[in-house]
Coordinates of C-alpha atoms and ligand atoms in Angstrom, one line a residue:
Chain A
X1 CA 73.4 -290.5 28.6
X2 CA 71.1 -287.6 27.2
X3 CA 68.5 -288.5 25.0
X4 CA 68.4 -286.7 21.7
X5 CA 65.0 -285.7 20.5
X6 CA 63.2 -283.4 18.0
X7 CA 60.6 -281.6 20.1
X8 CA 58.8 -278.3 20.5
X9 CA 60.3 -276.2 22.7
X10 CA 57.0 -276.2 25.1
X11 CA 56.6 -279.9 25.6
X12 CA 60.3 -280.4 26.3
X13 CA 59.5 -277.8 29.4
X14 CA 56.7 -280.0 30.1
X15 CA 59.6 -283.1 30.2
X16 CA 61.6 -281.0 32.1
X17 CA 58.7 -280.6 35.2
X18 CA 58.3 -284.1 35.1
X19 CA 61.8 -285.1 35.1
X20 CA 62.4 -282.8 38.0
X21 CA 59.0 -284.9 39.2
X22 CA 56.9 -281.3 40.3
X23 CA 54.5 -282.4 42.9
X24 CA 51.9 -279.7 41.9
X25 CA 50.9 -278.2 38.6
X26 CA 48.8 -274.9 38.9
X27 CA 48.2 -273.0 35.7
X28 CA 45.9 -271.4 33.1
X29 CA 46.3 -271.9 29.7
X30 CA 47.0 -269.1 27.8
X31 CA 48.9 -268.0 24.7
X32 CA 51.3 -268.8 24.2
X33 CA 52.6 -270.8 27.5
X34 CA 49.6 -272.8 26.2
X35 CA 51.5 -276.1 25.2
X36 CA 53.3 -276.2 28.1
X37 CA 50.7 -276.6 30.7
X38 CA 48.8 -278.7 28.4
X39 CA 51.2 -281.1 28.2
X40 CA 52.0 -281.3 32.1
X41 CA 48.0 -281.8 31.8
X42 CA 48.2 -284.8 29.4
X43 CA 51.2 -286.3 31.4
X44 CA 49.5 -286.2 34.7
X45 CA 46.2 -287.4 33.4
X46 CA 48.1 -290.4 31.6
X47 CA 50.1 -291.7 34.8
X48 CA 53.1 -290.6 33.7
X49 CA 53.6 -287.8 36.3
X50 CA 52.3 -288.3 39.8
X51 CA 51.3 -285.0 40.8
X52 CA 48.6 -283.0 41.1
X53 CA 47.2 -280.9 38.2
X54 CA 44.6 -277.9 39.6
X55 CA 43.1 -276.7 37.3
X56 CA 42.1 -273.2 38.6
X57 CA 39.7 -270.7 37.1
X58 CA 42.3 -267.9 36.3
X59 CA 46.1 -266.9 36.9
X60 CA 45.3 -265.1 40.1
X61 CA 44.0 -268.3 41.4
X62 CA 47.0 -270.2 39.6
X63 CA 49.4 -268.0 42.1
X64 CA 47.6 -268.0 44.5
X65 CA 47.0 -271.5 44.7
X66 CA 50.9 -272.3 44.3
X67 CA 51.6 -270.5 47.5
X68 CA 49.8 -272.9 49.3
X69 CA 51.6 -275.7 47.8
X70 CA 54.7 -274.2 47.9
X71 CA 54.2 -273.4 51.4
X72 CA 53.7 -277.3 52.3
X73 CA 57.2 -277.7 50.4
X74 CA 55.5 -279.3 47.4
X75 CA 57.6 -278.9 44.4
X76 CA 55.5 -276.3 42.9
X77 CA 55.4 -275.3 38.9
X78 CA 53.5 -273.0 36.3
X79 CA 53.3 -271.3 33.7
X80 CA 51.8 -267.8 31.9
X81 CA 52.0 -265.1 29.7
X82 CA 50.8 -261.8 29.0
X83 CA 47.5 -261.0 30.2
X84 CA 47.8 -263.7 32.1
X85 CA 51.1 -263.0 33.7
X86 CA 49.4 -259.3 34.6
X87 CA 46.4 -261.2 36.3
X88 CA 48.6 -262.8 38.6
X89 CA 50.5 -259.9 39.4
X90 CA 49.8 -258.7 42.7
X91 CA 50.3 -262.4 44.0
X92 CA 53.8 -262.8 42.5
X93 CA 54.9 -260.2 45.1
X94 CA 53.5 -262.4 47.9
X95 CA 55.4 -265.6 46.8
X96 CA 58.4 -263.7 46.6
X97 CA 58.0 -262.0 50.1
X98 CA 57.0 -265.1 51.8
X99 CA 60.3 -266.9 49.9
X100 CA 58.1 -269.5 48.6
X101 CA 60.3 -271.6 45.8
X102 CA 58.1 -271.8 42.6
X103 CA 59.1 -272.4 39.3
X104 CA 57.5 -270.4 36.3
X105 CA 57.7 -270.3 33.0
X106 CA 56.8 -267.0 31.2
X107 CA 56.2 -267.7 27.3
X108 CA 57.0 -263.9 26.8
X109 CA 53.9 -262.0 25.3
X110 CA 52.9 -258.4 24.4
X111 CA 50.4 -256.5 26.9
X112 CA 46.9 -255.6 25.5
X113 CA 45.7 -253.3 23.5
X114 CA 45.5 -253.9 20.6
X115 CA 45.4 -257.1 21.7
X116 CA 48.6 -259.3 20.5
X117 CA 49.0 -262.9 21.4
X118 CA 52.6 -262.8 20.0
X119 CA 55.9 -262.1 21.8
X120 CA 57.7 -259.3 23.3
X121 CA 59.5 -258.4 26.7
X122 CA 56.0 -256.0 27.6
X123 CA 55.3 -259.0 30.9
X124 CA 58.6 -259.3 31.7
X125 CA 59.4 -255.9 32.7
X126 CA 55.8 -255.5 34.2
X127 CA 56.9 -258.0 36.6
X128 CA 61.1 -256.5 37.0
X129 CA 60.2 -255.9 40.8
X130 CA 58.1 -258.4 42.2
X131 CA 61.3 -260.0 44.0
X132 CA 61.2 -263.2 42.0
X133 CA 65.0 -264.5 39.8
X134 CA 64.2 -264.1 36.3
X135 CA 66.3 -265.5 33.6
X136 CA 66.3 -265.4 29.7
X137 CA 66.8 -268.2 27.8
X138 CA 68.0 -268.0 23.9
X139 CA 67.3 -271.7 22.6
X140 CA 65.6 -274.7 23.3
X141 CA 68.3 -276.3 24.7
X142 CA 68.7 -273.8 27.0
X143 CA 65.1 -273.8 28.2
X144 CA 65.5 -277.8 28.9
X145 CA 68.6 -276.9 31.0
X146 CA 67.2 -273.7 32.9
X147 CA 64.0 -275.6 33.7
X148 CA 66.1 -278.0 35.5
X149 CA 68.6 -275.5 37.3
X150 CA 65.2 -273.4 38.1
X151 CA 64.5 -276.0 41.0
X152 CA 67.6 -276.6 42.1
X153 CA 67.9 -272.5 42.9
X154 CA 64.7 -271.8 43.7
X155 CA 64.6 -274.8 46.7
X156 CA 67.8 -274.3 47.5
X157 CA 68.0 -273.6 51.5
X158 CA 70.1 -270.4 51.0
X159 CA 67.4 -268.9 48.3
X160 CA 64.0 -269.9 48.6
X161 CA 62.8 -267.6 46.3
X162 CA 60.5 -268.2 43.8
X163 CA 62.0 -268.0 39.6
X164 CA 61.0 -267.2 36.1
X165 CA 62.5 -268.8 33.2
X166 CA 62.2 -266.6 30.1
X167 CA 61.3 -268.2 26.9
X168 CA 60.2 -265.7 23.8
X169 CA 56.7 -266.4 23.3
X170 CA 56.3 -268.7 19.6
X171 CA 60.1 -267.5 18.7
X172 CA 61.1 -269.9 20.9
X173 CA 57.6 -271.8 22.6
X174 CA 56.4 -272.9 19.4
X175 CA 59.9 -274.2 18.0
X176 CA 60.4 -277.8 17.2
X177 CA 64.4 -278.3 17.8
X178 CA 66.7 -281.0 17.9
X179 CA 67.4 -281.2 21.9
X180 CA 69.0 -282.8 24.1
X181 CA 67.5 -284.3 27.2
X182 CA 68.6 -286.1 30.5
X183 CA 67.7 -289.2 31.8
X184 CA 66.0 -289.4 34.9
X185 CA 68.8 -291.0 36.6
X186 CA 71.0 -287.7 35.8
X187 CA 68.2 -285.3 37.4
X188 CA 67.7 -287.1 40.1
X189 CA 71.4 -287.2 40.8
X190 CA 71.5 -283.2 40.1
X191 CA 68.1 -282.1 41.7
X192 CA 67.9 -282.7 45.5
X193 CA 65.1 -282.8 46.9
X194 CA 62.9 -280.3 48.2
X195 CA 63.5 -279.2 51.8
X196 CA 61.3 -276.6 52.3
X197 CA 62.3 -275.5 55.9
X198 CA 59.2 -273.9 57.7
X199 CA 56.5 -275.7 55.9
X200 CA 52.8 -276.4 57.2
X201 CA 52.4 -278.8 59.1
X202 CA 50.2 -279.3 62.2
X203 CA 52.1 -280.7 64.5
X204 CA 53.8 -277.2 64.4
X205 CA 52.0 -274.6 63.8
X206 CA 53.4 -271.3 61.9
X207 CA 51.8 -267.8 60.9
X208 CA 52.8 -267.6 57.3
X209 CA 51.8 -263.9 55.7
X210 CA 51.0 -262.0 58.2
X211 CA 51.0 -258.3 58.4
X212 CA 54.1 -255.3 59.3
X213 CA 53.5 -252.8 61.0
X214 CA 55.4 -249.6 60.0
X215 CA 58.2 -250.5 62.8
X216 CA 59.4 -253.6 61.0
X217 CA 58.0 -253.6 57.0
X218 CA 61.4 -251.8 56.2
X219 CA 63.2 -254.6 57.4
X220 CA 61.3 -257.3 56.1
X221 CA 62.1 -255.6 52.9
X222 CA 65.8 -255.3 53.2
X223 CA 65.7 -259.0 54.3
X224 CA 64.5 -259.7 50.8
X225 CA 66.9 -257.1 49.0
X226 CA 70.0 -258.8 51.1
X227 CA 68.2 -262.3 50.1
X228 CA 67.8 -261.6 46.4
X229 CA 70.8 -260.1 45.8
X230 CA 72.6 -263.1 47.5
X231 CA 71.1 -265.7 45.3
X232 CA 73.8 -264.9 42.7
X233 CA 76.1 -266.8 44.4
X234 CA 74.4 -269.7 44.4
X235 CA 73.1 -269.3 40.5
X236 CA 76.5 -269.4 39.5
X237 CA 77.2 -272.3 41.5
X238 CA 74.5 -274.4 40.1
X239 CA 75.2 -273.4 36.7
X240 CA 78.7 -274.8 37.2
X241 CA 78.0 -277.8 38.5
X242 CA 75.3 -278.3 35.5
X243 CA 78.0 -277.7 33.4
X244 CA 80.0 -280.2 34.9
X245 CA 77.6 -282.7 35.1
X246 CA 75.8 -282.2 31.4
X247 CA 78.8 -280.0 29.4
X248 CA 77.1 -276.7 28.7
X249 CA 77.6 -273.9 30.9
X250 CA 75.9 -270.5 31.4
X251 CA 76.3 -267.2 33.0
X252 CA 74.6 -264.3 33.7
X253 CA 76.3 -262.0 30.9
X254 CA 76.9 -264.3 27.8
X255 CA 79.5 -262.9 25.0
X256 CA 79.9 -263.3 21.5
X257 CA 82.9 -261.5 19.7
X258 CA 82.9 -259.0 22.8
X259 CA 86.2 -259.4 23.8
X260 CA 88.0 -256.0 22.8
X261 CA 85.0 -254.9 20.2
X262 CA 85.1 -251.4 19.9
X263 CA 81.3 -251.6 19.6
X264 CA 78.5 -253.8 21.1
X265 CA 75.2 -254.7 20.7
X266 CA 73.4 -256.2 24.1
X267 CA 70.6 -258.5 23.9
X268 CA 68.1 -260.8 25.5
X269 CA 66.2 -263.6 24.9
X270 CA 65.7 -265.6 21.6
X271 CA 66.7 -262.8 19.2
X272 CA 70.7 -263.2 20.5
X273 CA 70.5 -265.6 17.9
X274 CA 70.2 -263.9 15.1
X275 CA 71.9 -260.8 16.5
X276 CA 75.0 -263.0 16.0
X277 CA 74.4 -263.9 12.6
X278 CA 74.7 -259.9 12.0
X279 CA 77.7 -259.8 14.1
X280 CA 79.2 -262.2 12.2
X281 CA 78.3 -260.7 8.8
X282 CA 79.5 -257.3 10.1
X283 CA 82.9 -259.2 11.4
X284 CA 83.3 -260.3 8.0
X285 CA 82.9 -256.1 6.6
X286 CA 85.7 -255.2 8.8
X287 CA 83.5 -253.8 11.1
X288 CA 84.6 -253.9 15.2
X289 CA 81.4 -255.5 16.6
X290 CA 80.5 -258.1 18.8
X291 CA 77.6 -259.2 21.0
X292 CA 76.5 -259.1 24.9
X293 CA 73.3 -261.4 26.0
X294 CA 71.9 -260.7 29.0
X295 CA 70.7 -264.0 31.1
X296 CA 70.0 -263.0 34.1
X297 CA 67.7 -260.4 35.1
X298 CA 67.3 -260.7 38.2
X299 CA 69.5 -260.5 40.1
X300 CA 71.0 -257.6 38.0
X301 CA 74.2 -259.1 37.1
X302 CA 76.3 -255.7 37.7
X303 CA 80.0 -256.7 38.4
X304 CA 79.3 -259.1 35.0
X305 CA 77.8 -256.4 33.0
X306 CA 80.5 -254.1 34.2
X307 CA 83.1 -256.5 33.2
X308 CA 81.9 -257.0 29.8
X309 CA 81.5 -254.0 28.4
X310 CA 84.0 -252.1 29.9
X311 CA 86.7 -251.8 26.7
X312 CA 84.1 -251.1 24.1
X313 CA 83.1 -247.6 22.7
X314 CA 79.8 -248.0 21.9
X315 CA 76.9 -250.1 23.8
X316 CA 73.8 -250.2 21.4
X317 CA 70.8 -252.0 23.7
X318 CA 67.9 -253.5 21.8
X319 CA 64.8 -253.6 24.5
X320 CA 61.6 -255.5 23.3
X321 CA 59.4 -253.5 25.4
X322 CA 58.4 -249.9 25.9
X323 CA 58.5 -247.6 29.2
X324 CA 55.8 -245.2 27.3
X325 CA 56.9 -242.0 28.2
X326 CA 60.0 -242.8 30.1
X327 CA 63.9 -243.5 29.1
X328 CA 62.2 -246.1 26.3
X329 CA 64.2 -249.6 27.0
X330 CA 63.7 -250.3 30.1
X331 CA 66.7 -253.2 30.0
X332 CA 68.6 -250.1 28.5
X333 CA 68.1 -247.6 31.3
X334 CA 68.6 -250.2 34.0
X335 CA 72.7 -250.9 31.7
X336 CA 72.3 -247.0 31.6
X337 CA 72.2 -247.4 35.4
X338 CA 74.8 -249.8 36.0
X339 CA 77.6 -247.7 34.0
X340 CA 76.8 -244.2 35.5
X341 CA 79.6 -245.0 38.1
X342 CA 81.8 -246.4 35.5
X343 CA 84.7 -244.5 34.3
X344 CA 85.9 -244.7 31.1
X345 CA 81.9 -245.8 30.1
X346 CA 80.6 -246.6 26.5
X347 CA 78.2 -244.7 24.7
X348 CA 75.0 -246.1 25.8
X349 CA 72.3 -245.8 22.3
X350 CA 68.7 -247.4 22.9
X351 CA 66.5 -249.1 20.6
X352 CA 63.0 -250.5 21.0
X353 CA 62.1 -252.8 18.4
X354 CA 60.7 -256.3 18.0
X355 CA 57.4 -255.6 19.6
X356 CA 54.1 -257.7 19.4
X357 CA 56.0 -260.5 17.3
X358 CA 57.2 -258.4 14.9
X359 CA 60.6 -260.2 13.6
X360 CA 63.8 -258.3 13.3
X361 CA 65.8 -260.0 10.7
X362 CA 69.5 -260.3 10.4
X363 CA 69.7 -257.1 8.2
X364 CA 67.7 -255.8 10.3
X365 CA 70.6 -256.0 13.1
X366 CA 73.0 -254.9 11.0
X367 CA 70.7 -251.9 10.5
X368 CA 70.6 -251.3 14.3
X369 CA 74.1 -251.5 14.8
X370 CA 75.3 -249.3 12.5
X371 CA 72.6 -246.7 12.8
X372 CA 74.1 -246.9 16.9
X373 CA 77.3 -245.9 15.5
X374 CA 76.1 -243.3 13.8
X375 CA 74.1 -242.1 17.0
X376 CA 76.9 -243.1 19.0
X377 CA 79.3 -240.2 17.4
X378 CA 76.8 -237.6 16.1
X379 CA 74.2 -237.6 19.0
X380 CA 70.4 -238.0 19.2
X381 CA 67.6 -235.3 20.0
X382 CA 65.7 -238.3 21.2
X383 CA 66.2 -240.9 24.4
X384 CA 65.6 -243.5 21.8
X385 CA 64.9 -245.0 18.4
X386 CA 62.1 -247.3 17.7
X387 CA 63.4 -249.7 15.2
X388 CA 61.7 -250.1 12.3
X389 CA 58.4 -248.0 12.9
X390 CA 56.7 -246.3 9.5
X391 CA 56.7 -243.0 9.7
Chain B
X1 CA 60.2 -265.8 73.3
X2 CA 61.3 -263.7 70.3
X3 CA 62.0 -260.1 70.6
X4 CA 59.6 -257.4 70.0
X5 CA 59.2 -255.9 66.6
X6 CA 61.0 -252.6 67.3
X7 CA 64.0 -254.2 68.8
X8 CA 64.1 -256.7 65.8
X9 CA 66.6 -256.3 63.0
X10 CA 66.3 -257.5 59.2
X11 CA 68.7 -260.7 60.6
X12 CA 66.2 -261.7 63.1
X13 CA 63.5 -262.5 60.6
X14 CA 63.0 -265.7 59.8
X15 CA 62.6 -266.9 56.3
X16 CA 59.5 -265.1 54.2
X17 CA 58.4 -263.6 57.8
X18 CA 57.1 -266.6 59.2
X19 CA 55.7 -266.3 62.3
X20 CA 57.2 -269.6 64.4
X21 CA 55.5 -269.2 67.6
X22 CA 52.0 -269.7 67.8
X23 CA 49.8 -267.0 69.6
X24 CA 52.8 -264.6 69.3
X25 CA 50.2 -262.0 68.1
X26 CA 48.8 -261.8 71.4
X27 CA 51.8 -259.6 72.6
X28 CA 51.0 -257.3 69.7
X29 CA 49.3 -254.3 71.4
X30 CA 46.5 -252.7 69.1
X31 CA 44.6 -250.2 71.4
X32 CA 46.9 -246.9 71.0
X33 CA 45.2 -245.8 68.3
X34 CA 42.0 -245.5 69.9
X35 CA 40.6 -242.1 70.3
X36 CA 37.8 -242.3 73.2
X37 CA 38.2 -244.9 76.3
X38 CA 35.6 -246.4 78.5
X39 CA 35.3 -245.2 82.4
X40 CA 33.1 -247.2 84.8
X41 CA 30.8 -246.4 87.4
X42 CA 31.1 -249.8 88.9
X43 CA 28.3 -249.4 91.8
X44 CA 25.7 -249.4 89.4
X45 CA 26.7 -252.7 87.4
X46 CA 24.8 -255.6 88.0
X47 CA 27.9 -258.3 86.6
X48 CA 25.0 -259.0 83.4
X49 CA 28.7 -259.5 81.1
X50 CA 26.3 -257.4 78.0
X51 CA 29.3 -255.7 77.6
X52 CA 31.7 -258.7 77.4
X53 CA 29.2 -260.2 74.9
X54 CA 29.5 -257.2 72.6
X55 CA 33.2 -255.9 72.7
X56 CA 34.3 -257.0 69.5
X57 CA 37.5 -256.9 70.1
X58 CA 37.0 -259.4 73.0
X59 CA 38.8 -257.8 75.4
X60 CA 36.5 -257.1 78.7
X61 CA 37.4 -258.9 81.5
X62 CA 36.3 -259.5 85.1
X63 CA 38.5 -257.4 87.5
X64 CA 39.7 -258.8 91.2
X65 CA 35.5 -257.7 92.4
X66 CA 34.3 -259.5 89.6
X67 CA 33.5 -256.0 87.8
X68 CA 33.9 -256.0 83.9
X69 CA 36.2 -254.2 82.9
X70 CA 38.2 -253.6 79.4
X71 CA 41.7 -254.4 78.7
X72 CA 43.0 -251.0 77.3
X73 CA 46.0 -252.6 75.5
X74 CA 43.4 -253.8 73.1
X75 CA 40.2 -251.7 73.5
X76 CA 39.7 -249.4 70.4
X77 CA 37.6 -246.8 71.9
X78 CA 34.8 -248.0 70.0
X79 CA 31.8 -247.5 72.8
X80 CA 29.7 -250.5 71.5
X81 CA 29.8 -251.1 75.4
X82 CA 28.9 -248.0 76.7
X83 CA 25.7 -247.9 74.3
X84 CA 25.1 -251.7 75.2
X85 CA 25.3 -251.8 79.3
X86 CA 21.7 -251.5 80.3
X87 CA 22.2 -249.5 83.6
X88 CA 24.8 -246.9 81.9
X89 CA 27.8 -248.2 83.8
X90 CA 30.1 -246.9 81.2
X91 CA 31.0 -243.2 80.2
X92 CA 33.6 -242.8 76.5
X93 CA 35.6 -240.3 77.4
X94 CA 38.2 -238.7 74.7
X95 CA 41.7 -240.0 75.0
X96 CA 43.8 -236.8 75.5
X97 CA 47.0 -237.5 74.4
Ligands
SF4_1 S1 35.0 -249.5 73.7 FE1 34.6 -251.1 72.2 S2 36.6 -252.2 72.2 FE2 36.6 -251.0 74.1 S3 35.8 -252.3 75.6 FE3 34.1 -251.2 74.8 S4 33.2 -252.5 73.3 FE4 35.3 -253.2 73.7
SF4_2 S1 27.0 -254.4 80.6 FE1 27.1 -252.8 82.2 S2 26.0 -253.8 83.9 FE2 26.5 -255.5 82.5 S3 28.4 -256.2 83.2 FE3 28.9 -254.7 81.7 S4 29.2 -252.8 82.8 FE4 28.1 -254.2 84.2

């Protein structure tokens, strides 16, 4: 039986690590993951979770010193954001390369300057191709599930890849919500254990990261295309079988009113919830609109996409973060992408908006979708609007 | 033993390119992009093994005689040998192809 608690969203992660009993905890605190790794720091410095905590000097070292405990097939966690996430970013390719399964949460933050400790989707795109499963969450509840279902993936002997959980940075981190969460008894039966196939070990010895030469780097790299790409597979199954086991299910497009809406709005992350409230609202107007929430980023879920927008007229995309001088949303160009091949295709209008913390209200989406419409049927000198900027 | 890395496709990789077979790197050839090789005059060496001590790539050898010799698989041209052996045993000459 679940246990029903009111909890920020932050220490429920940290639950979640030591439910799914991580063996190693390497992270730097930073805003706002902050609370998470603070409270895996408390927990394992009261007893209550026997692993070990490293506390390392910055997110480079916080990467870099997962790899190794990944690579002995320790059950390996951490946490950034931002900056921090930036820091560690040449090692992230490494982990992923080398198909070592660690578990991260990203507490999404803006990228300096000006500096902004609050969130937008500025890390998460910096990181699209570092070869790592990335995944959005919406709600607390969903973070508790995905932090569970992260391990289970990520170990898993046909993926071994390591994965980001998504959380919006203080939208979400910093919420206190009534959640549910599972007894040990339940994670234990749902997590196996991790099997970590070519680990270190002595008695026989292996050469992990070593170097390409030009006659076989292309190969190692469409290894981990062909291995990325196949993970899907097993993402789905796990979230069906957590569904099973716990009653709430996910997948890697999520709909709301989509079905047969001449017009839709696609989102990620926390602000889906609101986004429906102004779906609902415009519902109630007369208006044709519903919503699509993309969950998982990587792997791009195409066929999914594909499939749910494929009767609609209009696709409005609201990014959080800005490809400065490029197509503007980068989630909108990659849907942009996705639908070239498509025939009949919806009108694809981008918006950037809900940068650096900056809230976009319920109005606020109403605004955006029918100021797509208009776009949508008159047209647009520019690649994008950036929603709600003073001119 | 595994195959060689030209003859290897994507399928034959084994998870995160781990390399299962220790000393495999030792069949990994590294002297063809050396540009000048060493050439011996081997009736004025006096066996001293200077050169050996130097090479830093390790690779000099005694030959059948007992002459030291490099291993051109893994020689990189470098002529820390030549400018080493004190009774000038050793000529670089440029690689020509
Ligand atoms: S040229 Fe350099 S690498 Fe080659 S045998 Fe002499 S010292 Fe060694
Ligand atoms: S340094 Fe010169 S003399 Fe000494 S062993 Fe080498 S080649 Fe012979």
């Amino acid at each position: 039986m679940a246990i029903k608690v009111g909890m920020e969203v932050s220490v429920a992660m940290g639950e979640m690590v030591k439910l799914a009993s991580a063996d190693v905890i390497a992270a730097y605190p930073i805003t706002p993951q902050t609370h998470i790794v603070e409270h895996l720091a408390e927990l394992v410095a009261d007893g209550e979770l026997d692993a070990e905590f490293i506390a390392v000097e910055s997110e480079h070292s916080a990467m870099s010193a997962c790899l190794g405990s990944a690579a002995v097939g320790a059950r390996t966690f951490t946490a950034s954001a931002g900056q921090g996430l930036e820091l560690m970013h040449e090692v992230l390719y490494v982990a992923s390369a080398m198909r070592l399964p660690i578990v991260m949460a990203v507490a999404n933050r803006a990228l300096s300057a000006p500096l902004s400790v609050w969130g937008d989707h500025s890390d998460v795109m910096a990181v699209r191709d570092t070869g790592w499963i990335q995944m959005f969450t919406e709600n607390g509840q969903e973070v508790v599930d995905n932090t569970l279902c992260a391990f289970r993936i990520a170990e898993h002997p046909r993926v071994l890849l390591p994965l980001m959980v998504h959380l919006d940075g203080f939208h979400l981190s910093h919420m206190i919500e009534p959640l549910l969460l599972p007894e040990q008894s339940e994670v234990d039966r749902f997590l196996p254990p991790n099997s970590y196939p070519l680990s270190l070990d002595p008695a026989r010895p292996v050469t992990m990261g070593d170097f390409a030469p030009p006659v076989i780097y292309t190969e190692t790299k469409w290894a981990q295309e062909v291995n990325l790409r196949a993970s899907k597979e097993v993402i789905l199954d796990c979230w069906k079988e957590f569904g099973d086991a716990f009653g709430r299910y996910y997948s890697p497009v999520e709909s709301y009113h989509s079905e047969g809406a001449r017009v839709l709005l696609l989102t990620m992350g926390s602000f889906s919830e609101t986004a429906m409230l102004a779906v609902d609202s415009l519902r109630s107007q007369g208006v044709d609109v519903g919503l699509v929430r993309l969950r998982l980023w990587r792997p791009f879920p195409f066929d999914e996409l594909r499939q749910a927008v494929k009767e609609a007229e209009v696709l409005i995309v609201l990014d959080r973060a800005l490809s400065v001088g490029g197509p503007g949303g980068p989630v909108c160009s990659e849907v942009k992408a996705a639908l070239y091949q498509v025939e009949p295709r919806p009108k694809v209008v981008s918006f950037v908006g809900g940068l650096g913390g900056r809230d976009i209200t319920v109005s606020g989406f109403e605004e955006i979708i029918k100021r797509g419409m208009d776009i949508a049927e008159k047209g647009s000198a520019s690649e994008f609007e950036m929603f709600g900027v003073r001119e | 033993m595994v195959k060689s890395e030209s003859e290897m496709t994507w399928k034959d990789l084994e998870v995160g390119c781990i390399a299962t077979e220790p000393g495999s790197a030792r069949r990994y050839r590294t002297g063809d992009w050396r540009s000048q090789r060493p050439t011996y005059e081997f009736r004025k060496c006096i066996k001293c093994a200077l050169c050996q001590i130097f090479c830093p790539e390790g690779c000099i050898n005694q030959n059948a005689e007992g002459y030291f010799e490099a291993d051109l698989y893994y020689c990189k041209g470098c002529g820390i040998c030549a400018r080493e052996c004190p009774t000038g045993v050793i000529t670089m000459v440029e690689e020509k192809e």
